[in-house]
mmCIF file of C-alpha atoms in Angstrom:
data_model
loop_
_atom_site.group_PDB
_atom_site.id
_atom_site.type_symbol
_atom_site.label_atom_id
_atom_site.label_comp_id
_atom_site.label_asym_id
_atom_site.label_seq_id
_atom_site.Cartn_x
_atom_site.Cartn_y
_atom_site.Cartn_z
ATOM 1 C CA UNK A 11 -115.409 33.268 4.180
ATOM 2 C CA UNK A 12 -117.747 35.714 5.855
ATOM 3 C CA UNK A 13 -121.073 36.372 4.862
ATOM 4 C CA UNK A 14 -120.247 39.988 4.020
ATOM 5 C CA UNK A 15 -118.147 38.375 1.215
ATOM 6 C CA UNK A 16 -121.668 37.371 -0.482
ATOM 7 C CA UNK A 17 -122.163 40.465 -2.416
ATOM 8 C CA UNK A 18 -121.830 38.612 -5.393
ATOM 9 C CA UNK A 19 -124.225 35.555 -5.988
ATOM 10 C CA UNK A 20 -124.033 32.635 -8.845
ATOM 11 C CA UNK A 21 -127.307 31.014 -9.328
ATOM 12 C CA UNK A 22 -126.626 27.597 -11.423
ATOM 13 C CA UNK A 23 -129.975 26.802 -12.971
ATOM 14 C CA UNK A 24 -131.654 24.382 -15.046
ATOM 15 C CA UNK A 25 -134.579 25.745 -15.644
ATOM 16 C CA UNK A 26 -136.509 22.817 -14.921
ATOM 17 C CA UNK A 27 -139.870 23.801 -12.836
ATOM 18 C CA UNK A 28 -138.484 21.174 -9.952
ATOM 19 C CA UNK A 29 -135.608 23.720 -9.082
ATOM 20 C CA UNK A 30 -137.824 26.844 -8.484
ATOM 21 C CA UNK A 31 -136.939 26.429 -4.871
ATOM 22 C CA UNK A 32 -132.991 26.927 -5.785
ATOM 23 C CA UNK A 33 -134.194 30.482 -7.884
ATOM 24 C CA UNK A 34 -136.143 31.126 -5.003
ATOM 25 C CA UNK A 35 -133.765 30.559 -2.555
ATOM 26 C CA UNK A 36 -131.357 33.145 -4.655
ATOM 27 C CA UNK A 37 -133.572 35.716 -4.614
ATOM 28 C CA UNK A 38 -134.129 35.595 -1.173
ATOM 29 C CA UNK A 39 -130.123 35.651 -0.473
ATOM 30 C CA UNK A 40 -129.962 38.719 -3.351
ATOM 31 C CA UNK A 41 -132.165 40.580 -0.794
ATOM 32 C CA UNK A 42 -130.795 39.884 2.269
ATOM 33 C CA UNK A 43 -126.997 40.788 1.000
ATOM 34 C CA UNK A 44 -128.178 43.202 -1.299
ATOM 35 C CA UNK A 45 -126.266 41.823 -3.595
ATOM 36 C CA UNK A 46 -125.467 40.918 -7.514
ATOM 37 C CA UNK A 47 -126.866 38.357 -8.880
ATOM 38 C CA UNK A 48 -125.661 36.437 -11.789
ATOM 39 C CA UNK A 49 -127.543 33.488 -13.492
ATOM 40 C CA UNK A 50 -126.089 31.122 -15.526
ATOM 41 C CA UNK A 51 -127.096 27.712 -17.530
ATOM 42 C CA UNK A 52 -124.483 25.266 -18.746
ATOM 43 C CA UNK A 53 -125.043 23.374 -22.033
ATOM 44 C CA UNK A 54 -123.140 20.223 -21.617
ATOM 45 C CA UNK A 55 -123.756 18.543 -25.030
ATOM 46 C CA UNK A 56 -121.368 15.597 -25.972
ATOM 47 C CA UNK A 57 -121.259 14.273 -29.234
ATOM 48 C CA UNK A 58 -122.150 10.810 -30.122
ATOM 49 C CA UNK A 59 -119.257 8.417 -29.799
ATOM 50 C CA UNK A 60 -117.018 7.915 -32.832
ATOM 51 C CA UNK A 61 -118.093 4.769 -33.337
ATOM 52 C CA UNK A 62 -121.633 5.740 -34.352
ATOM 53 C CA UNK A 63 -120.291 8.751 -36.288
ATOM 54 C CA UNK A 64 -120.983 9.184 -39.774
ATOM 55 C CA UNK A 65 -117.760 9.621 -42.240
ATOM 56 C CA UNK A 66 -116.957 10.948 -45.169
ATOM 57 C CA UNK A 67 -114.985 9.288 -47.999
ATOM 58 C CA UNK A 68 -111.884 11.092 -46.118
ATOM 59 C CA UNK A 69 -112.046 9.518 -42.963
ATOM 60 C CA UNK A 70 -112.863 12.513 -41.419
ATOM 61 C CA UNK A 71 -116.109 12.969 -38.945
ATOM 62 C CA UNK A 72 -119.135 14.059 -40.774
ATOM 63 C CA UNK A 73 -120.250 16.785 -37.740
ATOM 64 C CA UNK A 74 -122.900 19.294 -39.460
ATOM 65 C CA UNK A 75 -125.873 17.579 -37.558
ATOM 66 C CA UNK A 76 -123.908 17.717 -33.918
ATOM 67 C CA UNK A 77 -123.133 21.417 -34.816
ATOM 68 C CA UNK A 78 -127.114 21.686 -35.919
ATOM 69 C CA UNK A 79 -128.068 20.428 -32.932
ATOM 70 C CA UNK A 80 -125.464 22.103 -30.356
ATOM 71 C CA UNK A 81 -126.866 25.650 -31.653
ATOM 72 C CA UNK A 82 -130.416 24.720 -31.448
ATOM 73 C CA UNK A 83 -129.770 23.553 -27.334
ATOM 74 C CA UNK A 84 -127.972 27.150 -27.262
ATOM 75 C CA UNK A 85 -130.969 29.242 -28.768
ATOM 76 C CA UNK A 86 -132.799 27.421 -26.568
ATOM 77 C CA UNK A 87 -131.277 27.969 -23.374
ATOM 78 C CA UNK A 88 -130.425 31.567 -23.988
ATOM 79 C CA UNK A 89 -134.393 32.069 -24.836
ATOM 80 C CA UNK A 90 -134.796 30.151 -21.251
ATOM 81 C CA UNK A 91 -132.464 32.581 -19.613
ATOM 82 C CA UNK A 92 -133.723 35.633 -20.869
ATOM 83 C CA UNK A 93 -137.121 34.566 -19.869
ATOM 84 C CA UNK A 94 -135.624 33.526 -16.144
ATOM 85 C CA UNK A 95 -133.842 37.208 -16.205
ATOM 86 C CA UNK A 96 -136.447 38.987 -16.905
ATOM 87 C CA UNK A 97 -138.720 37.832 -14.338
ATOM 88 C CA UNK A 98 -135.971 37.973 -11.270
ATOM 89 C CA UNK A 99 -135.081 41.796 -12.833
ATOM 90 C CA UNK A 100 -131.393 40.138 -13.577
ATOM 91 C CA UNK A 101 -129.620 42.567 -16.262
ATOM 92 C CA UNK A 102 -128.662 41.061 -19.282
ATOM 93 C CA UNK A 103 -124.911 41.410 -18.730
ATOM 94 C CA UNK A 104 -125.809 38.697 -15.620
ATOM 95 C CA UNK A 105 -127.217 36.323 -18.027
ATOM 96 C CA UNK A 106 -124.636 33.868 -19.029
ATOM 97 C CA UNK A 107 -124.667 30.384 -21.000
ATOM 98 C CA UNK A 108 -121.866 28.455 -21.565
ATOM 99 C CA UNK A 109 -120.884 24.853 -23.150
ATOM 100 C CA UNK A 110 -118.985 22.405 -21.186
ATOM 101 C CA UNK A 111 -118.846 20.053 -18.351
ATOM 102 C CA UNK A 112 -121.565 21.387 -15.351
ATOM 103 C CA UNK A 113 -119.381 21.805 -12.515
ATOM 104 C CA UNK A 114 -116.362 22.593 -14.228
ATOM 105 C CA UNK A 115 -117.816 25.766 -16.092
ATOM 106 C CA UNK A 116 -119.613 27.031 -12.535
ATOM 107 C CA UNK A 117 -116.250 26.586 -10.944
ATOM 108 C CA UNK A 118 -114.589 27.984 -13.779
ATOM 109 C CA UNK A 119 -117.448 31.123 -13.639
ATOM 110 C CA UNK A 120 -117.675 31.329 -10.134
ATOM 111 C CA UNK A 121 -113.385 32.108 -10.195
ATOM 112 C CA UNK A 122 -113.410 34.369 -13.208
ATOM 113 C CA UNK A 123 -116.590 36.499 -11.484
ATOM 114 C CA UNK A 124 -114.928 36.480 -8.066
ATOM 115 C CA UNK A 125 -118.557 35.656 -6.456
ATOM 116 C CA UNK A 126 -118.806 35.012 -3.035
ATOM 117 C CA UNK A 127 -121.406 32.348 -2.799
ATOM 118 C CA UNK A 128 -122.717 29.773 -5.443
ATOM 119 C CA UNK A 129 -126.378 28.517 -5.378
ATOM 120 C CA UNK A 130 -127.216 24.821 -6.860
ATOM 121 C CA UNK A 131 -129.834 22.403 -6.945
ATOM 122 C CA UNK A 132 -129.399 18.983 -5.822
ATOM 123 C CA UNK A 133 -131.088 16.010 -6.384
ATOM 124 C CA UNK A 134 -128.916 13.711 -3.753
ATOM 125 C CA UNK A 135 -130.057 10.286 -3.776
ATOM 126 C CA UNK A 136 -130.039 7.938 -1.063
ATOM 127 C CA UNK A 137 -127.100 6.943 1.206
ATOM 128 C CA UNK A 138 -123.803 8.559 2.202
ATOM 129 C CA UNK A 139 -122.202 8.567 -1.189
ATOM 130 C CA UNK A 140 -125.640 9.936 -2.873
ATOM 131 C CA UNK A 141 -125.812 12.518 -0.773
ATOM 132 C CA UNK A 142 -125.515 15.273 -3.497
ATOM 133 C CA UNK A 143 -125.408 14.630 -6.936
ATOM 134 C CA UNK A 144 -122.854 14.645 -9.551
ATOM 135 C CA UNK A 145 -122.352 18.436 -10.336
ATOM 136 C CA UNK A 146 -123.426 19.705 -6.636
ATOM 137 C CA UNK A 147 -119.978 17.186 -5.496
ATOM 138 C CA UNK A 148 -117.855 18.788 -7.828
ATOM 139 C CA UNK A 149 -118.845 21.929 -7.437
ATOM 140 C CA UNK A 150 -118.992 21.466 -3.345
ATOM 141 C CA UNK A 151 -115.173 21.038 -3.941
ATOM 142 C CA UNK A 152 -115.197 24.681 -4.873
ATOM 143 C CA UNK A 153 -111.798 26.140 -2.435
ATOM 144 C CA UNK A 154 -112.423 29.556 -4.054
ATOM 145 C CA UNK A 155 -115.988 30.590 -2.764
ATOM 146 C CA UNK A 156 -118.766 29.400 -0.381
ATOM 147 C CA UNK A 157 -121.510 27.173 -2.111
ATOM 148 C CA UNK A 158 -124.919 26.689 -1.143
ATOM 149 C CA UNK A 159 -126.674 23.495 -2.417
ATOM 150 C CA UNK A 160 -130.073 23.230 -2.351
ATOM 151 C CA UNK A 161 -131.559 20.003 -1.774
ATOM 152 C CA UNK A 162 -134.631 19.115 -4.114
ATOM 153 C CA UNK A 163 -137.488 16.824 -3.694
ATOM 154 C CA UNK A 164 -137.139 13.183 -4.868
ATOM 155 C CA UNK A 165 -138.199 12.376 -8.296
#
C-alpha cells in the first residue's frame, strides 16, 4: 500500500490521557494526507461468568444489571467521543462506538470504511513476545490496510 492510499485514517482511542500522543500523532497524519479522519472507541464489556450469575426461578439468567451497566459504559463513551470530536473538528458522522472484542471491531471498521491506514496505541511490554500488546497484535494482523501503532510510555 502506498501512502497516497491514506486518505482515509482510523484513529482507535481510549481516551485515556496516556494515549494523547496516538490522537496527536493522527492529527498530524490528517494534515499531511489531507485526509478523513474517523475516530472510534470500542466498548468491550463481558458479562460476569455464569457461574456468578443471578437466576430466576426459571433457570434463566437474571441480566437487567449487565444491560444497566453495558448502557451506562455506552453513554459514557459516546459523551467521551463527542468531547474528543469536537476538539480535533471530527464531524459527527466520524464518531463511532461500538461493542465487541477491540481488535476485532477495528478490523471489522477499518474493512467496512475502506481506510487506508489505522492508528493505535500500544503499551508493548518487555521482550520479543511483549512487543505490542494484545489488541495492537491483532490488529497488526490487519491484510486489508496499513496500521500504524504507536508505542506508549511504560506504566
Amino acid at each position: 500500500m502506498d501512502t497516497e492510499d491514506y486518505g482515509h485514517l482510523l484513529l482507535a482511542t481510549d481516551f485515556e490521557p496516556e494515549s494523547e500522543p496516538v490522537v496527536a500523532r493522527a492529527v498530524r497524519l490528517r494534515a499531511l494526507f489531507g485526509a478523513r479522519l474517523t475516530l472510534l472507541h470500542v466498548v468491550e464489556y463481558v458479562p460476569p461468568s455464569m457461574d456468578y450469575m443471578p437466576v430466576g426461578y426459571s433457570g434463566d439468567p437474571l441480566i437487567g444489571g449487565e444491560a444497566g451497566l453495558e448502557a451506562e459504559l455506552l453513554r459514557v463513551a459516546e459523551q467521551e467521543m463527542d468531547a474528543l470530536g469536537e476538539r480535533l473538528g471530527v464531524p459527527a458522522a466520524d464518531r463511532l462506538v461500538r461493542v465487541g472484542a477491540t481488535g476485532q471491531v477495528i478490523d471489522e471498521v477499518a474493512a467496512e470504511l475502506g481506510v487506508g491506514l489505522v492508528v493505535i496505541g500500544s503499551h508493548g511490554r518487555h521482550g520479543l513476545l511483549g512487543l505490542f500488546g494484545a489488541t495492537a497484535r491483532q490488529v497488526l494482523r490487519n491484510p486489508d490496510c496499513d496500521v500504524l501503532c504507536v508505542k506508549l510510555g511504560q506504566d
